[in-house]
């Protein structure tokens, strides 16, 4: 029976992906690197020659790397770069210097928990379903209804895809999230992309569950707040 690899508080592969994402984001401040990565959006591995010098040193060296895993490294790098270069200059500097040489071995590094996040998200990260739900939850009024329809349709489209189809459709969804001001959890997304051929059903289920749990929780909270408001409001004073 196929099972997902166990994820612990200090997961060497997850830490390697985290360092990779940090390094790619920082490297996008360089015009040449940014252009090389951004040009790879929507292209297959045989047509992204400028990307190899940037991405290849980060591919694990001590074990076999499947084409699916390679594609995850290249796709995520291109999607990170798929925005104007000036936006990278406004981001905070990385807490520690990260280089391909130091990450090559996939060695364990103490994981740092982000303040204010739920323990589950600290360990597992935020799935694409959760990110799409945030795009809905954070929008106001009528726009919320339109985003709910759009996000739900995008999510169902993605969960029906093969690995190749997922790579084709993801860039548009990431652009949609960026337009709504929602950040993608790149590490979690890379993990899901790498595992997709074997575990697409389980990953799809989690994306959908996260989406509906988050949007439903938000609707319930909003309804509770409205009910509380009705109880506190005595209504018009009809005393003569």
PDB file of N, CA and C in Angstrom, residues 128 151-169 196 200-201 203-205 207-208 212:
ATOM      1  N   UNK A 128      -2.941  24.321  -1.270  1.00  0.00           N
ATOM      2  CA  UNK A 128      -3.484  25.202  -2.299  1.00  0.00           C
ATOM      3  C   UNK A 128      -4.968  25.453  -2.049  1.00  0.00           C
ATOM      4  N   UNK A 151     -12.795  30.657  -7.459  1.00  0.00           N
ATOM      5  CA  UNK A 151     -11.833  29.822  -6.745  1.00  0.00           C
ATOM      6  C   UNK A 151     -12.278  28.361  -6.729  1.00  0.00           C
ATOM      7  N   UNK A 152     -13.550  28.139  -6.507  1.00  0.00           N
ATOM      8  CA  UNK A 152     -14.063  26.768  -6.475  1.00  0.00           C
ATOM      9  C   UNK A 152     -13.903  26.092  -7.834  1.00  0.00           C
ATOM     10  N   UNK A 153     -14.188  26.824  -8.902  1.00  0.00           N
ATOM     11  CA  UNK A 153     -14.043  26.267 -10.255  1.00  0.00           C
ATOM     12  C   UNK A 153     -12.583  25.946 -10.555  1.00  0.00           C
ATOM     13  N   UNK A 154     -11.677  26.835 -10.180  1.00  0.00           N
ATOM     14  CA  UNK A 154     -10.252  26.596 -10.396  1.00  0.00           C
ATOM     15  C   UNK A 154      -9.789  25.363  -9.626  1.00  0.00           C
ATOM     16  N   UNK A 155     -10.236  25.248  -8.399  1.00  0.00           N
ATOM     17  CA  UNK A 155      -9.811  24.128  -7.567  1.00  0.00           C
ATOM     18  C   UNK A 155     -10.282  22.799  -8.140  1.00  0.00           C
ATOM     19  N   UNK A 156     -11.529  22.737  -8.558  1.00  0.00           N
ATOM     20  CA  UNK A 156     -12.045  21.487  -9.130  1.00  0.00           C
ATOM     21  C   UNK A 156     -11.337  21.142 -10.437  1.00  0.00           C
ATOM     22  N   UNK A 157     -10.988  22.159 -11.220  1.00  0.00           N
ATOM     23  CA  UNK A 157     -10.243  21.917 -12.452  1.00  0.00           C
ATOM     24  C   UNK A 157      -8.883  21.297 -12.139  1.00  0.00           C
ATOM     25  N   UNK A 158      -8.193  21.850 -11.164  1.00  0.00           N
ATOM     26  CA  UNK A 158      -6.855  21.355 -10.818  1.00  0.00           C
ATOM     27  C   UNK A 158      -6.900  19.930 -10.278  1.00  0.00           C
ATOM     28  N   UNK A 159      -7.880  19.625  -9.464  1.00  0.00           N
ATOM     29  CA  UNK A 159      -7.921  18.300  -8.848  1.00  0.00           C
ATOM     30  C   UNK A 159      -8.257  17.197  -9.843  1.00  0.00           C
ATOM     31  N   UNK A 160      -8.705  17.562 -11.032  1.00  0.00           N
ATOM     32  CA  UNK A 160      -9.004  16.555 -12.055  1.00  0.00           C
ATOM     33  C   UNK A 160      -7.827  16.313 -12.996  1.00  0.00           C
ATOM     34  N   UNK A 161      -6.717  17.000 -12.780  1.00  0.00           N
ATOM     35  CA  UNK A 161      -5.619  16.961 -13.739  1.00  0.00           C
ATOM     36  C   UNK A 161      -4.629  15.831 -13.476  1.00  0.00           C
ATOM     37  N   UNK A 162      -3.982  15.399 -14.565  1.00  0.00           N
ATOM     38  CA  UNK A 162      -2.793  14.571 -14.454  1.00  0.00           C
ATOM     39  C   UNK A 162      -1.651  15.481 -14.005  1.00  0.00           C
ATOM     40  N   UNK A 163      -0.476  14.897 -13.772  1.00  0.00           N
ATOM     41  CA  UNK A 163       0.674  15.719 -13.377  1.00  0.00           C
ATOM     42  C   UNK A 163       0.982  16.751 -14.458  1.00  0.00           C
ATOM     43  N   UNK A 164       0.934  16.338 -15.722  1.00  0.00           N
ATOM     44  CA  UNK A 164       1.216  17.266 -16.821  1.00  0.00           C
ATOM     45  C   UNK A 164       0.168  18.369 -16.882  1.00  0.00           C
ATOM     46  N   UNK A 165      -1.097  18.020 -16.709  1.00  0.00           N
ATOM     47  CA  UNK A 165      -2.159  19.017 -16.734  1.00  0.00           C
ATOM     48  C   UNK A 165      -2.048  19.989 -15.580  1.00  0.00           C
ATOM     49  N   UNK A 166      -1.652  19.481 -14.421  1.00  0.00           N
ATOM     50  CA  UNK A 166      -1.482  20.342 -13.249  1.00  0.00           C
ATOM     51  C   UNK A 166      -0.413  21.397 -13.517  1.00  0.00           C
ATOM     52  N   UNK A 167       0.684  20.988 -14.144  1.00  0.00           N
ATOM     53  CA  UNK A 167       1.756  21.931 -14.467  1.00  0.00           C
ATOM     54  C   UNK A 167       1.285  22.982 -15.471  1.00  0.00           C
ATOM     55  N   UNK A 168       0.374  22.613 -16.366  1.00  0.00           N
ATOM     56  CA  UNK A 168      -0.133  23.587 -17.344  1.00  0.00           C
ATOM     57  C   UNK A 168      -1.052  24.618 -16.701  1.00  0.00           C
ATOM     58  N   UNK A 169      -1.868  24.170 -15.760  1.00  0.00           N
ATOM     59  CA  UNK A 169      -2.910  25.052 -15.214  1.00  0.00           C
ATOM     60  C   UNK A 169      -2.487  25.829 -13.968  1.00  0.00           C
ATOM     61  N   UNK A 196       2.305  13.997  -6.467  1.00  0.00           N
ATOM     62  CA  UNK A 196       1.062  13.922  -7.241  1.00  0.00           C
ATOM     63  C   UNK A 196       0.860  12.617  -8.008  1.00  0.00           C
ATOM     64  N   UNK A 200      -2.324  11.618  -6.009  1.00  0.00           N
ATOM     65  CA  UNK A 200      -3.175  12.716  -6.473  1.00  0.00           C
ATOM     66  C   UNK A 200      -4.560  12.689  -5.828  1.00  0.00           C
ATOM     67  N   UNK A 201      -5.111  11.495  -5.629  1.00  0.00           N
ATOM     68  CA  UNK A 201      -6.438  11.403  -5.019  1.00  0.00           C
ATOM     69  C   UNK A 201      -6.439  11.932  -3.597  1.00  0.00           C
ATOM     70  N   UNK A 203      -4.190  13.982  -2.206  1.00  0.00           N
ATOM     71  CA  UNK A 203      -3.874  15.413  -2.194  1.00  0.00           C
ATOM     72  C   UNK A 203      -5.077  16.238  -2.635  1.00  0.00           C
ATOM     73  N   UNK A 204      -5.769  15.776  -3.671  1.00  0.00           N
ATOM     74  CA  UNK A 204      -6.984  16.476  -4.129  1.00  0.00           C
ATOM     75  C   UNK A 204      -8.014  16.545  -3.024  1.00  0.00           C
ATOM     76  N   UNK A 205      -8.168  15.430  -2.321  1.00  0.00           N
ATOM     77  CA  UNK A 205      -9.142  15.399  -1.224  1.00  0.00           C
ATOM     78  C   UNK A 205      -8.795  16.431  -0.166  1.00  0.00           C
ATOM     79  N   UNK A 207      -6.985  19.196  -0.568  1.00  0.00           N
ATOM     80  CA  UNK A 207      -7.203  20.546  -1.089  1.00  0.00           C
ATOM     81  C   UNK A 207      -8.671  20.934  -0.977  1.00  0.00           C
ATOM     82  N   UNK A 208      -9.547  20.017  -1.380  1.00  0.00           N
ATOM     83  CA  UNK A 208     -10.984  20.301  -1.341  1.00  0.00           C
ATOM     84  C   UNK A 208     -11.471  20.435   0.101  1.00  0.00           C
ATOM     85  N   UNK A 212     -13.229  23.874   1.650  1.00  0.00           N
ATOM     86  CA  UNK A 212     -14.595  23.943   2.170  1.00  0.00           C
ATOM     87  C   UNK A 212     -14.629  24.135   3.681  1.00  0.00           C
TER      88      UNK A 212
END
